PDB file of C-alpha atoms in Angstrom:
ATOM      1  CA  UNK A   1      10.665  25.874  40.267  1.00 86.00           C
ATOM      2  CA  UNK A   2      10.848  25.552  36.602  1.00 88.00           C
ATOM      3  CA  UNK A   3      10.826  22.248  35.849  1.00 91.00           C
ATOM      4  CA  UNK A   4       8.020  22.131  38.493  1.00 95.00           C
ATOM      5  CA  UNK A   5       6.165  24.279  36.225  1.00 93.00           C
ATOM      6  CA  UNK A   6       6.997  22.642  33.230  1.00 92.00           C
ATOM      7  CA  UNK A   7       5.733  19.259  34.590  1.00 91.00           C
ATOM      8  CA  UNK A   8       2.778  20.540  36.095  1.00 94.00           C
ATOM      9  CA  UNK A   9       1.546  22.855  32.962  1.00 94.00           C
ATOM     10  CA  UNK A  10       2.012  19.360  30.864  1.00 91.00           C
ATOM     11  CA  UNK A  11      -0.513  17.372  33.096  1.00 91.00           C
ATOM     12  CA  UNK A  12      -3.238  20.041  32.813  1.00 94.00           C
ATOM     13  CA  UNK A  13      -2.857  20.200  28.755  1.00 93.00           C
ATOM     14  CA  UNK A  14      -3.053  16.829  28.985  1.00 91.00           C
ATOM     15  CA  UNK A  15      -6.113  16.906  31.065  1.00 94.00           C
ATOM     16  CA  UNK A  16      -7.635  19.490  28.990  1.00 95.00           C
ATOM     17  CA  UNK A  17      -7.021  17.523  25.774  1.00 93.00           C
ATOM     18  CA  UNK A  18      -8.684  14.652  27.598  1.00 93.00           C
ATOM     19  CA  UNK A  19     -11.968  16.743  27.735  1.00 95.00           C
ATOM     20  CA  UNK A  20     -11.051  17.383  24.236  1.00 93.00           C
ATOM     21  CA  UNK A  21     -10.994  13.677  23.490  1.00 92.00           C
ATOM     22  CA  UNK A  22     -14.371  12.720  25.159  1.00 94.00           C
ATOM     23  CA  UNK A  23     -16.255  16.086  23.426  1.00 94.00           C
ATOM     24  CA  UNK A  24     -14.892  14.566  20.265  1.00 90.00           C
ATOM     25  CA  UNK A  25     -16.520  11.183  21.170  1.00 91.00           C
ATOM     26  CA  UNK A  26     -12.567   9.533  21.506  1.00 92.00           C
ATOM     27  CA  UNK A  27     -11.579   8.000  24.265  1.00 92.00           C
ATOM     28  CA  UNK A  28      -9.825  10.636  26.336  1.00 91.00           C
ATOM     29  CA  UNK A  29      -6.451   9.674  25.801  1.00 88.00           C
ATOM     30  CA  UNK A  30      -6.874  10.023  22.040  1.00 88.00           C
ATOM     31  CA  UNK A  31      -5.669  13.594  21.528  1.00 87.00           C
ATOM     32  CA  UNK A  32      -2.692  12.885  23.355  1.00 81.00           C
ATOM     33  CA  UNK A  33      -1.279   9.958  21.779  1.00 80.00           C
ATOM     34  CA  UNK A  34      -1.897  11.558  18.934  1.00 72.00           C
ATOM     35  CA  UNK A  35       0.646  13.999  20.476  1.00 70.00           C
ATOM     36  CA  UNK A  36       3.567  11.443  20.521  1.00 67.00           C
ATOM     37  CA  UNK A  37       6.580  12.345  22.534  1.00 79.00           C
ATOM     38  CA  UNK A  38       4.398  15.898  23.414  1.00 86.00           C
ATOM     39  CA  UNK A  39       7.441  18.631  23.508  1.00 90.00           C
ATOM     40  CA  UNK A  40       6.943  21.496  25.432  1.00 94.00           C
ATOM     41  CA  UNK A  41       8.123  25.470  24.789  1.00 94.00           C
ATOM     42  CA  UNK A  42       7.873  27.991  27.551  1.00 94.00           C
ATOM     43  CA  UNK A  43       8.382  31.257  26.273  1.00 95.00           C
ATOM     44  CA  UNK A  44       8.402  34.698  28.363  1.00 94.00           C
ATOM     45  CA  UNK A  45       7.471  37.696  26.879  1.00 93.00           C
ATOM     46  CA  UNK A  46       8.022  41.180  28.068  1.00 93.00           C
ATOM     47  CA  UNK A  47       6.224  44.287  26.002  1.00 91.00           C
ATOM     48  CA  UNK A  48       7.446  48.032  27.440  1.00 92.00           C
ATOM     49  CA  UNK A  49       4.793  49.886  27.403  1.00 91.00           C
ATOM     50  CA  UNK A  50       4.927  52.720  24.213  1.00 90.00           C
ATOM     51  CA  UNK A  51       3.438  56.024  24.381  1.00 90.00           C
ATOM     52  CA  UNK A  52       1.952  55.771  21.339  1.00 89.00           C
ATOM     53  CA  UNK A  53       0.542  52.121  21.089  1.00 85.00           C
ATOM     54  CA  UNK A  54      -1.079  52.722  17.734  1.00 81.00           C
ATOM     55  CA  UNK A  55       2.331  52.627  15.982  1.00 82.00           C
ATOM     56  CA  UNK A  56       3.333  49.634  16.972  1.00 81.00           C
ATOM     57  CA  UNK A  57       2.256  46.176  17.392  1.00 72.00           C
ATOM     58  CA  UNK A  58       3.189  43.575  20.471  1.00 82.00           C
ATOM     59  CA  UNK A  59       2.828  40.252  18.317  1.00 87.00           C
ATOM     60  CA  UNK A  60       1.011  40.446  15.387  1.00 91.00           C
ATOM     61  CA  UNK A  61      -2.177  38.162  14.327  1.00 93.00           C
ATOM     62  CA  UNK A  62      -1.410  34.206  14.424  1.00 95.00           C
ATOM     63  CA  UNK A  63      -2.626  31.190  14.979  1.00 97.00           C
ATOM     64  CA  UNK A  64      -0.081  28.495  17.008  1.00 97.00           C
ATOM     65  CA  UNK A  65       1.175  25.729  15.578  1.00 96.00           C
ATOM     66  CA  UNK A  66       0.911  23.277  18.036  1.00 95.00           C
ATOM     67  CA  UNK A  67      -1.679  21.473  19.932  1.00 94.00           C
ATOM     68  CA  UNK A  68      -2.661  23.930  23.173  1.00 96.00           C
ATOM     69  CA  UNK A  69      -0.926  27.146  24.447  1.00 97.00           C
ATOM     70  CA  UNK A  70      -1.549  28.041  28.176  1.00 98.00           C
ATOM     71  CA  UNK A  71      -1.149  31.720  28.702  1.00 97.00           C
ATOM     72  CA  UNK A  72      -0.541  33.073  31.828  1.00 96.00           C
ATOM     73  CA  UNK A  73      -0.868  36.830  31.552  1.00 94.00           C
ATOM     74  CA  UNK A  74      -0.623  39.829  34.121  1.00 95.00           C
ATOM     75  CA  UNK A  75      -2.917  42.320  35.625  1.00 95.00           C
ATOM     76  CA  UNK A  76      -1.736  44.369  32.090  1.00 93.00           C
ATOM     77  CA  UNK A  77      -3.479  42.205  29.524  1.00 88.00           C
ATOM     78  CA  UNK A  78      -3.154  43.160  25.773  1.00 92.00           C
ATOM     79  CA  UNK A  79      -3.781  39.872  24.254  1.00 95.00           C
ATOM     80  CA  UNK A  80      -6.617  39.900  21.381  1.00 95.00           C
ATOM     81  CA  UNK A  81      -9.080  37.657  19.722  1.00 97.00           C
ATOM     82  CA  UNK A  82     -11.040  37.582  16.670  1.00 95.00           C
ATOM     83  CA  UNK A  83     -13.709  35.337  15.377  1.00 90.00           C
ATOM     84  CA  UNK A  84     -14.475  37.264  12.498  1.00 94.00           C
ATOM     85  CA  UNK A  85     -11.297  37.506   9.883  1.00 91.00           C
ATOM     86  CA  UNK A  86      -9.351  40.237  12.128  1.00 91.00           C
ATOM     87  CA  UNK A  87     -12.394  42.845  11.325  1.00 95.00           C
ATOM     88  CA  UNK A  88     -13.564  43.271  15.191  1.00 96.00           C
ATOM     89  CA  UNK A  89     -10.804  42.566  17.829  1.00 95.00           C
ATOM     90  CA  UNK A  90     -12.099  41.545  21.541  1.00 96.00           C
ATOM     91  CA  UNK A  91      -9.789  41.891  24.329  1.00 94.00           C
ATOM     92  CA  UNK A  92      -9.291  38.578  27.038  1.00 96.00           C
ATOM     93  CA  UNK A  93      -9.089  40.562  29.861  1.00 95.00           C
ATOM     94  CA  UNK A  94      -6.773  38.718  32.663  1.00 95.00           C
ATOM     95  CA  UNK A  95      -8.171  36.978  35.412  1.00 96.00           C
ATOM     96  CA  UNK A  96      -5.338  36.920  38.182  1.00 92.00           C
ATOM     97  CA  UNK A  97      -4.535  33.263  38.464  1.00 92.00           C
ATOM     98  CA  UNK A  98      -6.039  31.856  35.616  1.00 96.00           C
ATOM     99  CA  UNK A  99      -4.937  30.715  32.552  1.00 97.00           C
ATOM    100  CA  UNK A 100      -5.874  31.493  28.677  1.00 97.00           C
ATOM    101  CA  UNK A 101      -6.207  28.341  26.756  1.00 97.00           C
ATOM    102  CA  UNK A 102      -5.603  28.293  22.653  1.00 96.00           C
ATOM    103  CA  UNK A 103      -5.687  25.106  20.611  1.00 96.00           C
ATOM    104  CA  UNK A 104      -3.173  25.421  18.281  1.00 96.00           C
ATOM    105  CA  UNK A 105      -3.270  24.679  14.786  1.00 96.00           C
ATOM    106  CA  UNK A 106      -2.480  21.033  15.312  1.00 94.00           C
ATOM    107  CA  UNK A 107      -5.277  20.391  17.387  1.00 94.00           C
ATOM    108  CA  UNK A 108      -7.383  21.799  14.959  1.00 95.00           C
ATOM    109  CA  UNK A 109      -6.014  19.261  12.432  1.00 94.00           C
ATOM    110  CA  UNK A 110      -6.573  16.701  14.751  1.00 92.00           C
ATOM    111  CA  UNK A 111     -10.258  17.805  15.498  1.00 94.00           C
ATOM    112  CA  UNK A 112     -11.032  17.890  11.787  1.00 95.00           C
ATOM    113  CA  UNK A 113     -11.824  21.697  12.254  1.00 94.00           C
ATOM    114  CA  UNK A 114     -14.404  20.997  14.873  1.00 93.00           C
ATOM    115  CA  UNK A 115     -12.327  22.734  17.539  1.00 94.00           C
ATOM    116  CA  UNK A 116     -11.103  26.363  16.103  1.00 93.00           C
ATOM    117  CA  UNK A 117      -7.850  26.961  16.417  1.00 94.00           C
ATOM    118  CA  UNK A 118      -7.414  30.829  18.060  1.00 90.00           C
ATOM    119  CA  UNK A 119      -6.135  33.651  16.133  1.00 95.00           C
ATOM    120  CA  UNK A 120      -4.737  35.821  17.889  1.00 97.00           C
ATOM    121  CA  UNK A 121      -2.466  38.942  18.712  1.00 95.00           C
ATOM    122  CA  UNK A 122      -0.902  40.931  21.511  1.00 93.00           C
ATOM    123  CA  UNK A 123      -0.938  45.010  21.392  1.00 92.00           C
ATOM    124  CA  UNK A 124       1.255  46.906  24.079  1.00 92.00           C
ATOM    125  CA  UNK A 125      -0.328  49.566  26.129  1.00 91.00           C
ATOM    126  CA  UNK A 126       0.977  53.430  26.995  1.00 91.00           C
ATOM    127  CA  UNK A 127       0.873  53.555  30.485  1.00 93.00           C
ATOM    128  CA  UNK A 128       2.403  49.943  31.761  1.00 94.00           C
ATOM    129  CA  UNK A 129       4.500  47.403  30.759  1.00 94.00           C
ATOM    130  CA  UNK A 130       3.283  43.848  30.035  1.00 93.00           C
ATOM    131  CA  UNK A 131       4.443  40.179  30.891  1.00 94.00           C
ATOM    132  CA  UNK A 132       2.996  36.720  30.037  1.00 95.00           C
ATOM    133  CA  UNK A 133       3.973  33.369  29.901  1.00 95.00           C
ATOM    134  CA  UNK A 134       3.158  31.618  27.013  1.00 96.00           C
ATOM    135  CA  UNK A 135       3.319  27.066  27.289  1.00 97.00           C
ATOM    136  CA  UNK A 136       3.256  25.657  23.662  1.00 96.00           C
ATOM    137  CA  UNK A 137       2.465  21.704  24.115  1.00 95.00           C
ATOM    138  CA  UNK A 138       3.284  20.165  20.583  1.00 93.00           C
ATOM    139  CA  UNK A 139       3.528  17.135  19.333  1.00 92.00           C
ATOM    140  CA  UNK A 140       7.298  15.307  18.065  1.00 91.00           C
ATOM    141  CA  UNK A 141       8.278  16.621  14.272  1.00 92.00           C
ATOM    142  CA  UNK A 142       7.603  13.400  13.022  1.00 91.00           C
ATOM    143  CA  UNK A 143       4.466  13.352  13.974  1.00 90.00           C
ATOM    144  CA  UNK A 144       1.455  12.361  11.989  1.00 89.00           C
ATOM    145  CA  UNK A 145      -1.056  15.298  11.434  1.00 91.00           C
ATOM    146  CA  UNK A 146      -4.312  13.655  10.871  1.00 91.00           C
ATOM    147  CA  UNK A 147      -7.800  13.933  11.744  1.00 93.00           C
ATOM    148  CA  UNK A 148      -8.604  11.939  14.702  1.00 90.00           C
ATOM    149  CA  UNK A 149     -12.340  11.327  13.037  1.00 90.00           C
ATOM    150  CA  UNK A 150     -14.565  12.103  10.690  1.00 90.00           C
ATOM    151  CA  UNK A 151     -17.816  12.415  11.005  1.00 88.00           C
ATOM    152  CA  UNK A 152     -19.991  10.873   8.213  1.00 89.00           C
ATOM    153  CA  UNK A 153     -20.657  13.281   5.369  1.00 90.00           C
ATOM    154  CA  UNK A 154     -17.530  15.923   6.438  1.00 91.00           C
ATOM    155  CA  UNK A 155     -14.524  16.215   4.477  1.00 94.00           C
ATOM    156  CA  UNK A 156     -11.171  15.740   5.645  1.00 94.00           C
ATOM    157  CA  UNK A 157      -9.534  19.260   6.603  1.00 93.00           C
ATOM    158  CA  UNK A 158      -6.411  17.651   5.415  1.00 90.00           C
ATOM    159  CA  UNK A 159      -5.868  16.161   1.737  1.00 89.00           C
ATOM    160  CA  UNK A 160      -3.394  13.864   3.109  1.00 92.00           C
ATOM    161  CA  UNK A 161      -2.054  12.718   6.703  1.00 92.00           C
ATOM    162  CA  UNK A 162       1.674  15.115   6.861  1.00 94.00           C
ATOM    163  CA  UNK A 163       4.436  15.166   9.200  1.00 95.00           C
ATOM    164  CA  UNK A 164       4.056  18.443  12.296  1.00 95.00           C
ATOM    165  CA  UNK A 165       7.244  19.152  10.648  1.00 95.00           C
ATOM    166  CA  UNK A 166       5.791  19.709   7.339  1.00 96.00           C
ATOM    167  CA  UNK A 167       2.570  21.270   8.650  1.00 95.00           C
ATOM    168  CA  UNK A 168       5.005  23.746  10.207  1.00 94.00           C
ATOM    169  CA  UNK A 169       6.907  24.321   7.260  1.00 95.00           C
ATOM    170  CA  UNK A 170       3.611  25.061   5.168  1.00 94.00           C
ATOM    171  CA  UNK A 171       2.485  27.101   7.495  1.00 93.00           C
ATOM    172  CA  UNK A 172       5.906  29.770   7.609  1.00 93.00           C
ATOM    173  CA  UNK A 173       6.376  29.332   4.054  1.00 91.00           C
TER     174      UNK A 173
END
């Protein structure tokens, strides 16, 4: 059932960052061979629920560092956006079937900051516990983190092309 997951959750990033592609004017394969040898994490995570949810904090605010994140969440929710620097916080409320889609830092990169990556956080909640599923599709380490194109008159979001390695490294340094 896993693996059957696994493979399945793969085709529809890859689908998604086909749509990606074509929005970008690419040809829709282009975000994912820029995504050589795409690796895949699937990470569960279980928050209890606290009494006092103010004192604590489920996941704090990040961005991810890959290409796309599909989040499956429960009937719970508790994951939160922000557009505006962390000052206003909007809840995704869960749609029962449905996934949440981030693009990950990477994709960002590879959109020259056209597509935002999402910043993000989880809180827990006082009266019921909380699962989700979290997919991370990113590319090899030795990837090449480069925009894909620039547009006449932007600037590169990237002084020079690095490894998804090194853009990692930056990034938890």
């Amino acid at each position: 059932v896993t693996e059957e997951y696994s493979k399945k959750l793969m085709e529809l990033a890859c689908k998604l960052l086909g749509v990606l592609s074509e929005a970008m004017g690419l040809e829709t394969e282009a975000l994912t061979k820029a995504c050589v040898d795409m690796d895949q994490k699937v990470v569960v995570n279980f928050y209890p629920k606290c009494p006092q949810p103010d004192l604590t904090l489920g996941l704090k605010r990040h961005t991810d560092p890959g290409t796309i994140t599909l989040l499956l969440q429960d009937t719970v929710g508790g994951l939160q956006a922000t557009r505006d620097n962390g000052k206003t916080w909007i809840t995704v409320q869960p749609v029962e079937g449905a996934f949440v889609v981030n693009l990950g830092d990477h994709g960002h990169y590879l959109s020259n900051g056209r597509f935002r990556n999402a910043d993000h956080q989880a809180v827990v909640n006082s009266n019921s516990s909380r699962l989700s599923i979290a997919t991370f599709q990113n590319p090899a380490p030795d990837a090449t983190v480069y925009p894909l194109k620039i547009r006449e008159g932007e600037k590169s979001v990237l002084d020079e092309p690095i490894t998804f390695a090194e853009m990692y490294r930056r990034k938890m340094s």
